[in-house]
């Protein structure tokens, strides 16, 4: 709440007053910085937005694909083989023989011995470590994957930002972080406690001996990413982080600092994932993360809620990961091809079910490959950590087994699997309509409920669980983490089945499979790489923008050549790049101010002499809430605005001849002494008052000062100045 004197012009009761325009001039421009374009579903982009003087961070993910530079913990009989045949030992000394051996290997192809044998560190968003996180005001989390790096921020002293996420995203993100901490413990048990200093593998001399492919992962292409590596947070850090998160439901409104109204709307990518709407005094913003229009499990992409926003920040970069496979007909899209489409036609093109059918065909094919391996007495290992894909695969594979003569167990092995499966059955309002209809018809939301009841699906926390060892049968199907193939149950099972040509490993494409599988060579196990829909496909970008009708759109630089806009385009387009700040001008010249009726009746207009306008002075209390400004009379009694009230502020330079003439009419005798500055420039004018009493008027470039011994004489001189200058 503020107590201000404001100046208003007639006919502008809701316009921005003169003085208030000076207050808000710092917030006219919006700044947008892309910290990272990310890398697919598991590593979403990260951005910083500066709007209305507040700094907003969108998502804080981890680059878990970087874990492939580490060697997994040897398990079982493989540990004995690795100890005899491998030179990969925990760091102790860096002797000359070791250096010579490593220098000989720099130019050779990668093998398992090149991987780092140490407790892994984890890589946060590049360039984020270069920012002072204490200056971040708000963090908006769009997905559970965008939450995995958050404990690194919340444990920093001075970090005080408000964190917003949907209820489901916060819960799923918590389970993912707890599972990550649990899997990481295996490294600590094997290598012992971590030291307090940087690990040996991060030293410059050691990195120089590493193959270039591994050095690039550690340092980045520009060599600036070494500072982004950190030791993993603890379970206590995760708990502390969750205490700082304020959870929201879809379309629930939250107001930050009275100025920004923030809402989350379904993106359709996963259960609980969202896009963001930010309404401020000068602009309304829509932030679009990776989205799917017609998902098979989550609530659909609610793009209608983002219509009519001034600015669209387009952060769905999933189409960049699949550009190489796009047909030529989709390679270059222009607004000409969509300019003739009506709003209804554009909206209809977004909701076609071809993508949905395409994803189903992928699942059918995957199930057929799994069935072939099972028939050959091989097992199937599926380290896919997408919740929606996992649920659909589970349903499809169980249905496929039911229709065949195959009777094999299905295992889900994860420290959080039981909680995760139970949680998906109590959140029907976050699911698609088809799933919600099952609830009303009395059916389970997902098939795993019946599968567990019928002992067809078995859930265990670890591969060493006594109940699992008793229940274990092969061939079998196993769902388990982690997709990077460096930690979790998948490491144990890969060591067991990597030499079986009848077994099948299902991986998600988009990652370096050759590097991921390096520790398990020679690999005789069959490997099937699948790509799943991770966002808006390239041909749908323009129809979506045609439906949203923003005034300004921000797109990644990589899309400049793929999506071309013509001069007749109805909105402006800006392209952003990593680690470059983009300045977006304001679309509004002023902010609206609602003035109470009792204050409006106190207006007493004064005509400005040198400008064609009227102006009045007003006193009240300024309230800012939900992005709007109100002016009330307040508790303090205001003095009556009589016609005799003196102006408090004047501006301009008085005309000396006019001043002397007015003073003469008042019976005041005065003369002018012209001051001279450097090189003849005018410095100041001094008006000497001789009669009736002595007084002095100093007229300078920045102000005018009246000095008089007699108060009545000073008042007369002030009235003379008031009649010449504009004031209020």
XYZ file of C-alpha atoms in Angstrom:
728
model
C 0.000 0.000 0.000
C 1.362 3.441 -0.922
C 0.272 7.012 -0.053
C 0.801 9.240 -3.070
C -0.026 12.611 -4.552
C -1.172 12.006 -8.149
C -1.816 14.277 -11.098
C -4.658 13.476 -13.524
C -5.834 14.868 -16.803
C -9.551 15.187 -17.629
C -10.982 12.254 -19.543
C -8.253 9.948 -18.235
C -9.738 8.692 -14.964
C -8.530 5.184 -15.869
C -5.378 6.335 -17.620
C -1.887 6.446 -16.182
C -1.298 9.678 -14.230
C 1.711 11.845 -14.957
C 3.632 10.980 -11.797
C 2.770 7.285 -11.948
C 4.129 7.028 -15.480
C 7.519 7.965 -14.046
C 7.175 5.209 -11.459
C 6.554 2.490 -14.047
C 8.953 3.615 -16.753
C 11.541 1.036 -15.624
C 9.176 -1.845 -16.435
C 8.274 -0.968 -20.030
C 10.560 -3.602 -21.523
C 10.389 -7.336 -20.946
C 13.601 -9.371 -21.011
C 13.743 -13.041 -21.962
C 16.820 -15.270 -21.706
C 17.003 -18.906 -22.803
C 19.446 -20.654 -20.479
C 19.096 -24.045 -22.178
C 17.179 -25.542 -25.091
C 17.185 -28.813 -23.183
C 17.363 -32.205 -24.799
C 14.091 -34.031 -25.228
C 11.424 -35.264 -22.839
C 13.728 -35.910 -19.867
C 15.604 -32.596 -20.100
C 13.125 -29.750 -20.745
C 14.258 -26.226 -21.684
C 14.989 -23.599 -19.052
C 14.392 -19.855 -19.359
C 14.482 -16.647 -17.330
C 11.841 -13.950 -17.863
C 12.108 -10.446 -16.445
C 8.664 -8.843 -16.389
C 7.241 -6.012 -14.256
C 10.544 -5.927 -12.397
C 10.288 -9.578 -11.347
C 12.618 -12.350 -12.486
C 10.851 -15.638 -13.285
C 12.657 -18.956 -13.821
C 10.835 -21.517 -15.956
C 11.818 -25.050 -14.879
C 15.003 -26.344 -13.285
C 15.837 -29.767 -14.793
C 18.881 -32.040 -14.622
C 20.776 -33.316 -17.647
C 20.754 -36.970 -16.603
C 22.020 -38.053 -20.028
C 25.421 -36.739 -18.873
C 25.616 -39.652 -16.398
C 26.687 -41.887 -19.294
C 30.290 -40.685 -18.842
C 30.398 -42.621 -15.561
C 30.880 -46.332 -15.208
C 28.034 -48.176 -13.488
C 28.726 -50.030 -10.261
C 29.918 -53.592 -11.049
C 27.421 -56.179 -9.848
C 27.565 -59.885 -9.008
C 29.955 -62.077 -10.994
C 30.623 -59.141 -13.353
C 32.370 -57.285 -10.510
C 34.997 -60.048 -10.336
C 35.603 -59.885 -14.094
C 35.804 -56.085 -14.046
C 38.276 -56.157 -11.183
C 40.618 -58.473 -13.074
C 40.275 -57.136 -16.610
C 39.476 -53.463 -16.175
C 41.810 -50.601 -15.448
C 38.847 -48.650 -14.156
C 39.576 -48.213 -10.441
C 38.518 -45.580 -7.944
C 40.918 -42.625 -8.008
C 43.896 -42.901 -5.730
C 47.049 -41.687 -7.488
C 47.845 -40.268 -10.872
C 51.194 -41.940 -11.502
C 53.281 -41.654 -14.669
C 52.455 -45.161 -15.912
C 48.746 -44.415 -15.704
C 49.215 -41.115 -17.566
C 51.241 -42.817 -20.316
C 48.611 -45.534 -20.735
C 45.806 -42.980 -20.947
C 47.656 -40.819 -23.487
C 47.975 -43.861 -25.715
C 44.202 -44.340 -25.586
C 43.153 -40.763 -26.439
C 43.058 -41.380 -30.161
C 41.432 -44.812 -29.929
C 37.715 -45.633 -30.026
C 35.839 -45.423 -26.755
C 35.661 -48.493 -24.563
C 34.346 -49.192 -21.085
C 37.715 -48.382 -19.468
C 37.427 -44.765 -20.650
C 34.410 -44.163 -18.426
C 34.866 -42.392 -15.100
C 34.942 -44.706 -12.098
C 33.740 -42.481 -9.279
C 30.616 -41.360 -7.475
C 28.722 -39.421 -10.160
C 28.144 -35.718 -9.991
C 25.059 -34.273 -11.656
C 24.813 -31.632 -14.334
C 22.342 -28.771 -13.957
C 21.201 -26.393 -16.688
C 24.151 -24.761 -18.394
C 24.547 -21.045 -17.670
C 22.256 -21.249 -14.626
C 25.288 -21.490 -12.353
C 26.426 -18.117 -13.756
C 23.312 -16.364 -12.412
C 22.837 -15.062 -8.898
C 19.858 -17.184 -7.878
C 19.070 -14.891 -4.937
C 17.701 -12.440 -7.523
C 15.122 -14.954 -8.799
C 11.638 -14.018 -7.562
C 9.454 -16.802 -8.970
C 10.068 -20.365 -10.193
C 7.392 -22.002 -12.370
C 7.687 -25.788 -12.743
C 5.936 -27.204 -15.818
C 6.656 -30.920 -15.363
C 8.195 -33.396 -12.902
C 11.289 -33.547 -15.142
C 11.644 -29.769 -14.783
C 11.778 -30.173 -11.020
C 14.732 -32.530 -10.602
C 17.317 -29.752 -10.228
C 15.248 -27.660 -7.829
C 16.885 -28.908 -4.565
C 20.199 -27.518 -5.846
C 18.611 -24.043 -5.746
C 16.593 -24.312 -2.552
C 19.637 -25.373 -0.537
C 21.558 -22.233 -1.595
C 21.692 -19.557 1.078
C 19.849 -16.447 -0.079
C 17.453 -18.236 -2.425
C 13.971 -17.037 -1.485
C 11.926 -17.342 -4.683
C 8.297 -18.402 -4.642
C 7.940 -21.800 -6.328
C 4.724 -22.858 -8.079
C 3.828 -26.280 -9.495
C 0.662 -28.312 -9.927
C -0.243 -30.779 -7.174
C 0.527 -33.804 -9.351
C 3.792 -32.398 -10.698
C 5.009 -31.731 -7.162
C 4.103 -35.258 -6.029
C 5.555 -37.043 -9.061
C 8.637 -34.844 -8.922
C 9.092 -35.782 -5.275
C 8.907 -39.502 -6.096
C 11.394 -39.115 -8.954
C 13.873 -37.230 -6.751
C 13.549 -39.736 -3.911
C 14.107 -42.590 -6.368
C 17.184 -40.841 -7.767
C 18.634 -40.392 -4.271
C 17.922 -44.054 -3.492
C 19.633 -45.325 -6.667
C 22.595 -43.005 -6.114
C 23.232 -44.586 -2.702
C 24.609 -47.680 -4.456
C 27.544 -45.612 -5.741
C 28.257 -44.245 -2.281
C 28.176 -47.719 -0.790
C 30.643 -48.955 -3.413
C 33.077 -46.007 -3.513
C 32.678 -44.767 0.056
C 31.768 -41.256 1.216
C 32.461 -38.352 -1.116
C 35.235 -35.904 -0.348
C 34.664 -32.239 0.394
C 36.718 -31.016 -2.591
C 36.320 -31.385 -6.338
C 36.760 -34.990 -7.472
C 39.921 -35.998 -9.287
C 38.167 -36.496 -12.617
C 37.271 -32.770 -12.748
C 40.883 -31.645 -12.605
C 42.287 -30.124 -15.784
C 45.129 -32.630 -16.090
C 42.717 -35.533 -15.816
C 40.229 -34.072 -18.305
C 43.019 -33.531 -20.842
C 43.598 -37.289 -20.818
C 39.952 -38.106 -21.483
C 38.610 -38.870 -24.972
C 37.124 -35.822 -26.687
C 33.589 -37.231 -26.560
C 33.709 -37.434 -22.768
C 35.428 -34.050 -22.401
C 32.647 -32.411 -24.403
C 30.013 -33.844 -22.078
C 31.901 -32.535 -19.042
C 32.906 -29.108 -20.374
C 30.337 -28.435 -23.080
C 31.178 -27.268 -26.581
C 32.232 -23.833 -25.333
C 34.032 -25.172 -22.253
C 31.754 -23.233 -19.875
C 29.789 -26.077 -18.304
C 32.258 -27.443 -15.760
C 30.725 -25.221 -13.082
C 27.345 -26.857 -13.636
C 28.401 -30.184 -12.080
C 27.342 -30.767 -8.476
C 27.193 -33.637 -5.996
C 23.666 -34.991 -5.682
C 21.367 -33.588 -3.043
C 20.201 -35.643 -0.071
C 16.778 -36.892 0.999
C 16.707 -34.044 3.518
C 17.338 -31.552 0.693
C 14.381 -33.004 -1.220
C 12.131 -32.656 1.812
C 13.297 -29.069 2.381
C 12.682 -28.293 -1.303
C 9.109 -29.614 -1.252
C 8.296 -27.432 1.743
C 8.969 -24.359 -0.412
C 6.678 -25.414 -3.271
C 3.169 -23.968 -3.444
C 0.926 -26.397 -5.304
C -1.892 -25.402 -7.656
C -4.773 -27.039 -9.438
C -5.465 -26.372 -13.098
C -6.896 -22.851 -13.662
C -6.371 -21.955 -9.987
C -5.372 -18.330 -9.670
C -2.468 -17.148 -7.556
C -1.281 -13.556 -7.293
C 2.387 -12.760 -6.773
C 3.227 -9.470 -5.054
C -0.097 -7.976 -6.112
C 1.023 -7.550 -9.729
C 1.323 -10.926 -11.460
C -1.690 -13.222 -11.734
C -0.404 -16.745 -12.446
C -2.413 -19.767 -13.583
C -1.497 -23.282 -14.701
C -3.315 -25.044 -17.550
C -2.950 -28.598 -18.791
C -0.287 -29.210 -21.448
C -1.242 -32.847 -22.108
C 2.372 -34.061 -22.058
C 2.016 -36.038 -18.837
C -0.323 -36.231 -15.882
C -0.095 -32.892 -14.082
C 2.182 -31.124 -16.581
C 1.172 -27.585 -17.458
C 1.571 -24.401 -19.434
C 1.497 -21.030 -17.705
C -0.590 -17.888 -18.009
C 0.907 -14.718 -16.492
C -1.227 -11.578 -16.419
C 0.458 -8.320 -15.468
C -0.357 -4.599 -15.556
C 1.233 -4.079 -18.954
C 1.046 -7.444 -20.711
C -0.580 -10.861 -20.614
C 1.826 -13.732 -21.287
C 1.329 -17.374 -22.261
C 4.217 -19.786 -21.695
C 3.892 -22.968 -23.782
C 6.026 -25.925 -22.724
C 6.068 -29.301 -24.485
C 2.411 -30.147 -25.126
C 0.270 -32.893 -26.655
C -3.177 -32.068 -28.011
C -4.867 -35.476 -27.608
C -2.985 -37.621 -25.060
C -4.132 -41.146 -24.184
C -3.930 -40.727 -20.416
C -3.478 -37.131 -19.268
C -5.871 -34.218 -19.573
C -5.745 -32.640 -23.039
C -3.740 -29.546 -23.946
C -5.933 -26.621 -22.830
C -4.876 -24.110 -25.479
C -8.205 -22.263 -25.309
C -7.132 -20.780 -21.954
C -4.110 -19.195 -23.663
C -6.058 -17.396 -26.385
C -5.845 -13.639 -26.695
C -2.616 -13.234 -24.747
C -0.364 -10.359 -25.747
C 2.777 -12.494 -25.844
C 3.346 -16.217 -26.451
C 6.636 -17.671 -25.203
C 6.949 -20.866 -27.245
C 9.205 -23.310 -25.398
C 8.169 -26.635 -26.982
C 11.433 -27.624 -28.662
C 10.526 -31.282 -29.177
C 10.095 -30.731 -32.929
C 13.808 -29.855 -33.137
C 14.706 -33.371 -31.972
C 12.762 -34.988 -34.842
C 13.575 -32.598 -37.697
C 15.886 -35.039 -39.430
C 13.010 -37.433 -39.996
C 10.581 -34.828 -41.271
C 9.500 -35.096 -44.869
C 10.346 -32.315 -47.286
C 6.716 -31.232 -47.372
C 7.015 -30.281 -43.721
C 10.523 -28.865 -43.863
C 9.495 -25.296 -44.664
C 6.205 -23.951 -43.380
C 4.969 -20.453 -44.190
C 2.034 -18.429 -42.962
C 0.737 -18.321 -46.554
C -0.343 -21.950 -46.267
C -2.498 -21.144 -43.230
C -3.616 -17.581 -43.937
C -6.770 -18.823 -45.675
C -7.771 -21.098 -42.794
C -10.513 -19.874 -40.487
C -10.191 -20.058 -36.724
C -12.456 -23.123 -36.653
C -10.431 -24.885 -39.364
C -7.169 -24.179 -37.548
C -8.609 -25.478 -34.270
C -9.908 -28.607 -35.990
C -6.507 -29.345 -37.526
C -4.984 -29.364 -34.039
C -7.310 -32.078 -32.783
C -6.894 -34.724 -35.467
C -6.200 -38.151 -34.004
C -3.443 -39.226 -36.390
C -0.759 -38.682 -33.729
C -2.739 -40.735 -31.231
C -3.094 -43.619 -33.703
C 0.597 -43.369 -34.581
C 1.560 -43.786 -30.918
C -0.730 -46.806 -30.599
C 0.930 -48.455 -33.596
C 4.321 -47.990 -31.935
C 3.045 -49.716 -28.810
C 1.609 -52.579 -30.871
C 4.935 -53.052 -32.649
C 6.858 -52.943 -29.363
C 4.523 -55.580 -27.907
C 5.029 -57.835 -30.926
C 8.826 -57.597 -30.564
C 8.512 -58.408 -26.856
C 6.336 -61.424 -27.667
C 8.940 -62.709 -30.147
C 11.650 -62.563 -27.483
C 9.461 -64.289 -24.917
C 8.618 -67.089 -27.349
C 12.364 -67.641 -27.817
C 12.736 -67.944 -24.010
C 14.315 -64.505 -23.752
C 13.376 -61.807 -21.268
C 12.338 -58.197 -21.954
C 13.890 -55.236 -20.130
C 12.111 -51.849 -20.408
C 13.857 -48.932 -18.629
C 11.353 -46.319 -19.848
C 10.567 -43.790 -17.141
C 7.742 -41.887 -18.843
C 4.736 -42.430 -16.618
C 2.163 -42.294 -19.424
C 4.128 -44.550 -21.769
C 4.850 -46.989 -18.930
C 1.137 -47.227 -18.037
C 0.072 -47.741 -21.661
C 2.813 -50.313 -22.300
C 1.825 -52.188 -19.179
C -1.785 -52.340 -20.334
C -0.929 -53.262 -23.914
C 1.632 -55.961 -23.031
C -0.674 -57.563 -20.457
C -3.505 -57.609 -23.017
C -1.130 -59.124 -25.595
C -0.064 -61.855 -23.154
C -3.683 -62.534 -22.269
C -4.590 -63.157 -25.904
C -1.631 -65.496 -26.439
C -0.506 -68.699 -24.794
C 2.400 -66.939 -23.090
C 2.303 -67.043 -19.306
C 5.184 -64.927 -18.046
C 5.392 -62.664 -15.012
C 5.653 -58.876 -15.263
C 7.857 -57.151 -12.698
C 8.069 -53.472 -11.768
C 11.209 -52.801 -9.723
C 11.663 -49.359 -8.194
C 11.926 -47.871 -4.726
C 8.858 -45.709 -5.438
C 6.901 -48.057 -7.754
C 4.268 -49.021 -5.188
C 3.558 -45.393 -4.233
C 3.542 -44.302 -7.866
C 1.038 -46.907 -9.018
C -1.207 -46.241 -6.030
C -1.099 -42.488 -6.633
C -2.244 -42.746 -10.262
C -5.508 -44.288 -9.069
C -6.531 -41.354 -6.858
C -6.176 -38.457 -9.316
C -9.047 -38.940 -11.815
C -9.583 -35.184 -12.270
C -6.100 -34.917 -13.816
C -6.759 -37.588 -16.469
C -8.308 -37.549 -19.932
C -12.078 -37.922 -20.372
C -11.809 -41.562 -21.417
C -10.092 -42.447 -18.138
C -12.574 -40.413 -16.123
C -15.464 -42.275 -17.729
C -14.003 -45.531 -16.390
C -14.342 -44.147 -12.886
C -18.044 -43.386 -13.396
C -18.654 -46.864 -14.805
C -17.013 -48.502 -11.766
C -13.862 -49.657 -13.602
C -10.282 -49.040 -12.372
C -8.626 -46.023 -13.956
C -5.666 -48.157 -15.043
C -5.176 -51.865 -15.686
C -2.400 -52.348 -13.141
C -4.950 -52.533 -10.315
C -6.444 -55.768 -11.687
C -3.050 -57.093 -12.760
C -1.676 -56.820 -9.216
C -4.841 -58.371 -7.798
C -4.544 -61.333 -10.195
C -0.812 -61.816 -9.421
C 0.126 -61.030 -13.005
C 2.035 -57.911 -12.032
C 4.582 -57.953 -9.194
C 5.967 -54.765 -7.624
C 9.238 -54.729 -5.654
C 11.475 -51.929 -4.324
C 14.890 -53.417 -5.269
C 16.438 -56.321 -7.167
C 17.669 -57.704 -3.841
C 14.223 -57.878 -2.241
C 13.811 -61.322 -0.618
C 10.262 -61.639 -1.953
C 11.490 -60.908 -5.483
C 14.204 -63.584 -5.225
C 11.566 -66.115 -4.161
C 9.099 -65.037 -6.843
C 11.620 -64.614 -9.680
C 10.967 -66.498 -12.916
C 12.475 -66.312 -16.377
C 11.615 -65.474 -19.056
C 9.910 -62.355 -17.756
C 9.172 -58.702 -18.504
C 10.760 -56.077 -16.271
C 9.990 -52.357 -16.018
C 12.630 -50.514 -13.983
C 14.777 -47.360 -13.886
C 16.960 -45.819 -15.056
C 16.873 -44.900 -18.725
C 20.495 -43.616 -18.645
C 21.652 -47.231 -17.900
C 24.046 -46.076 -15.195
C 22.102 -46.540 -11.993
C 19.157 -48.491 -10.660
C 17.957 -52.075 -11.209
C 18.539 -51.869 -14.967
C 22.330 -52.153 -14.403
C 21.993 -55.479 -12.599
C 19.627 -56.917 -15.195
C 21.706 -55.740 -18.138
C 24.753 -57.478 -16.704
C 22.623 -60.606 -16.423
C 21.043 -60.585 -19.901
C 23.507 -58.668 -22.115
C 24.951 -61.953 -23.430
C 21.542 -63.478 -24.267
C 20.690 -62.982 -27.971
C 17.049 -63.899 -27.319
C 16.464 -61.171 -24.735
C 15.276 -57.681 -25.674
C 16.220 -54.242 -24.346
C 13.788 -51.400 -25.138
C 15.349 -47.935 -25.149
C 13.974 -44.525 -25.911
C 15.648 -42.870 -28.900
C 17.159 -39.408 -28.692
C 20.130 -40.372 -26.533
C 23.571 -41.763 -27.352
C 22.799 -45.499 -27.183
C 26.349 -46.452 -28.151
C 27.804 -44.605 -25.159
C 25.014 -45.827 -22.862
C 25.654 -49.490 -23.763
C 29.453 -49.202 -23.609
C 29.871 -50.849 -20.153
C 27.836 -53.884 -21.238
C 29.815 -54.792 -24.349
C 29.994 -57.263 -25.994
C 26.229 -56.807 -26.317
C 24.398 -59.785 -27.805
C 21.038 -58.751 -26.421
C 18.653 -57.281 -29.000
C 18.099 -53.527 -28.669
C 14.927 -51.782 -29.830
C 14.971 -47.971 -29.845
C 11.579 -46.250 -29.864
C 10.643 -42.602 -30.180
C 7.502 -41.380 -28.459
C 5.543 -38.181 -28.969
C 7.086 -35.508 -26.761
C 5.343 -32.321 -27.843
C 3.826 -30.280 -30.653
C 4.851 -31.449 -34.111
C 6.205 -28.899 -36.572
C 3.125 -28.756 -38.861
C 0.912 -27.760 -35.922
C 2.890 -24.717 -34.762
C 1.335 -22.259 -37.212
C -2.274 -23.469 -36.774
C -1.796 -23.144 -33.010
C -0.541 -19.566 -33.300
C -3.411 -18.834 -35.677
C -5.827 -19.985 -32.968
C -4.081 -18.184 -30.093
C -3.824 -14.859 -31.991
C -1.053 -13.245 -29.910
C 0.440 -9.852 -30.696
C 4.024 -11.062 -30.201
C 5.465 -14.590 -30.420
C 8.882 -15.764 -29.233
C 10.250 -18.817 -31.069
C 13.613 -20.616 -30.862
C 16.186 -19.568 -33.432
C 16.310 -23.145 -34.740
C 12.774 -22.751 -36.076
C 13.561 -19.623 -38.105
C 14.272 -21.608 -41.273
C 11.598 -24.208 -40.572
C 8.686 -21.847 -39.903
C 8.709 -18.744 -42.073
C 6.427 -15.778 -41.522
C 5.276 -13.373 -44.218
C 4.765 -9.611 -44.020
C 1.011 -10.081 -43.705
C 1.492 -12.069 -40.531
C -0.941 -10.772 -37.858
C 1.666 -10.871 -35.072
C 5.313 -9.945 -34.556
C 7.872 -12.751 -34.255
C 11.109 -12.690 -32.270
C 13.637 -15.537 -32.255
C 15.715 -16.395 -29.214
C 19.013 -18.250 -28.759
C 20.789 -19.784 -25.793
C 22.414 -17.384 -23.328
C 21.282 -14.281 -25.231
C 18.870 -11.795 -23.697
C 15.983 -10.727 -25.894
C 14.305 -7.385 -25.131
C 10.601 -7.209 -25.961
C 8.917 -3.771 -25.976
C 5.734 -3.140 -24.062
C 2.445 -3.330 -25.939
C 0.782 -0.805 -23.643
C 1.865 2.822 -23.144
C 0.133 3.051 -19.799
C -1.442 1.124 -16.983
C -5.062 1.499 -15.961
C -5.854 3.137 -12.627
C -9.315 2.915 -11.101
C -10.114 5.976 -8.965
C -12.742 5.982 -6.229
C -15.839 8.103 -6.912
C -15.356 10.334 -3.857
C -11.873 11.231 -5.080
C -13.085 11.865 -8.607
C -15.520 14.512 -7.297
C -12.587 16.388 -5.742
C -11.007 17.130 -9.130
C -10.328 20.839 -9.683
C -8.869 21.345 -13.118
C -6.176 23.843 -13.948
C -5.385 24.907 -17.501
C -1.694 24.633 -18.391
C -0.384 27.771 -20.047
C 2.166 26.212 -22.356
C 0.338 22.985 -23.209
C -3.159 22.288 -24.443
C -4.358 20.305 -21.443
C -5.982 20.570 -18.036
C -4.496 19.017 -14.916
C -5.504 18.488 -11.292
C -3.924 17.302 -8.050
C -5.264 14.312 -6.175
C -4.295 12.662 -2.898
C -5.133 9.076 -1.942
C -3.901 5.579 -1.102
C -2.696 3.392 -3.980
C -3.590 -0.324 -3.760
C -2.044 -2.939 -6.084
C -3.630 -6.397 -6.233
C -4.207 -9.085 -8.912
C -2.362 -6.993 -11.469
C -4.686 -3.980 -11.066
C -4.293 -0.549 -9.469
C -6.903 1.210 -7.346
C -6.790 4.684 -5.753
C -8.903 5.198 -2.600
C -9.309 8.177 -0.339
C -7.756 6.239 2.544
C -8.090 6.786 6.262
C -6.380 10.182 6.366
C -8.825 13.096 6.081
C -7.999 15.081 2.973
C -7.910 18.855 3.079
C -10.531 20.584 1.006
C -9.258 21.535 -2.426
C -10.241 25.183 -2.244
C -9.542 27.580 -5.052
C -7.022 29.325 -2.810
C -4.809 26.244 -2.334
C -1.297 26.821 -3.511
C 0.290 24.701 -6.241
C 2.964 22.441 -4.793
C 4.989 22.079 -7.969
C 5.917 24.457 -10.793
C 7.951 23.865 -13.919
C 9.461 25.953 -16.702
C 11.602 29.125 -16.771
C 9.906 32.492 -16.061
C 10.021 35.241 -18.685
C 11.952 38.086 -17.024
C 10.155 40.979 -18.728
C 6.768 39.527 -17.802
C 7.927 38.937 -14.236
C 9.173 42.527 -13.825
C 5.911 43.857 -15.278
C 3.762 41.827 -12.852
C 5.950 42.798 -9.882
C 5.678 46.455 -10.893
C 1.858 46.232 -10.919
C 2.063 44.842 -7.361
C 4.108 47.877 -6.314
C 7.369 45.998 -6.181
C 10.440 47.651 -7.665
C 12.998 45.167 -9.069
C 15.939 44.941 -11.469
C 17.710 42.095 -13.276
C 21.357 41.099 -12.994
C 22.349 38.665 -15.780
C 24.809 36.001 -14.586
C 27.558 34.781 -16.936
C 29.014 31.269 -17.000
C 32.049 29.706 -18.743
C 32.811 31.066 -22.249
C 29.900 33.480 -22.127
C 27.176 30.892 -21.472
C 24.284 31.934 -19.276
C 24.755 30.675 -15.769
C 21.888 32.215 -13.757
C 19.742 35.314 -13.477
C 19.342 37.272 -10.282
C 16.387 39.603 -9.745
C 17.044 42.220 -7.026
C 13.974 43.580 -5.252
C 14.653 47.081 -3.894
C 11.253 48.263 -2.757
C 9.218 47.998 -0.511
C 11.827 45.758 1.175
C 14.927 43.889 0.110
C 14.518 40.457 -1.547
C 16.361 38.245 -4.019
C 15.097 35.911 -6.782
C 17.683 33.443 -8.160
C 16.605 31.843 -11.448
C 18.761 28.869 -12.499
C 18.585 25.967 -14.950
C 17.273 23.540 -12.322
C 15.149 25.771 -10.082
C 14.168 29.184 -8.789
C 14.819 30.364 -5.214
C 13.011 33.285 -3.533
C 14.850 34.829 -0.556
C 13.088 37.544 1.464
C 13.131 38.787 5.031
C 9.435 39.729 4.956
C 6.960 36.832 4.636
C 4.245 38.960 2.967
C 6.704 40.126 0.313
C 7.774 36.519 -0.346
C 4.100 35.526 -0.802
C 3.547 38.307 -3.337
C 6.614 37.277 -5.312
C 5.404 33.630 -5.236
C 1.999 34.716 -6.611
C 3.747 36.545 -9.423
C 5.765 33.431 -10.295
C 2.610 31.302 -10.043
C 0.836 33.473 -12.606
C 3.674 32.960 -15.090
C 4.614 29.284 -14.664
C 2.628 26.091 -15.085
C 2.042 24.378 -11.778
C -0.152 22.038 -9.841
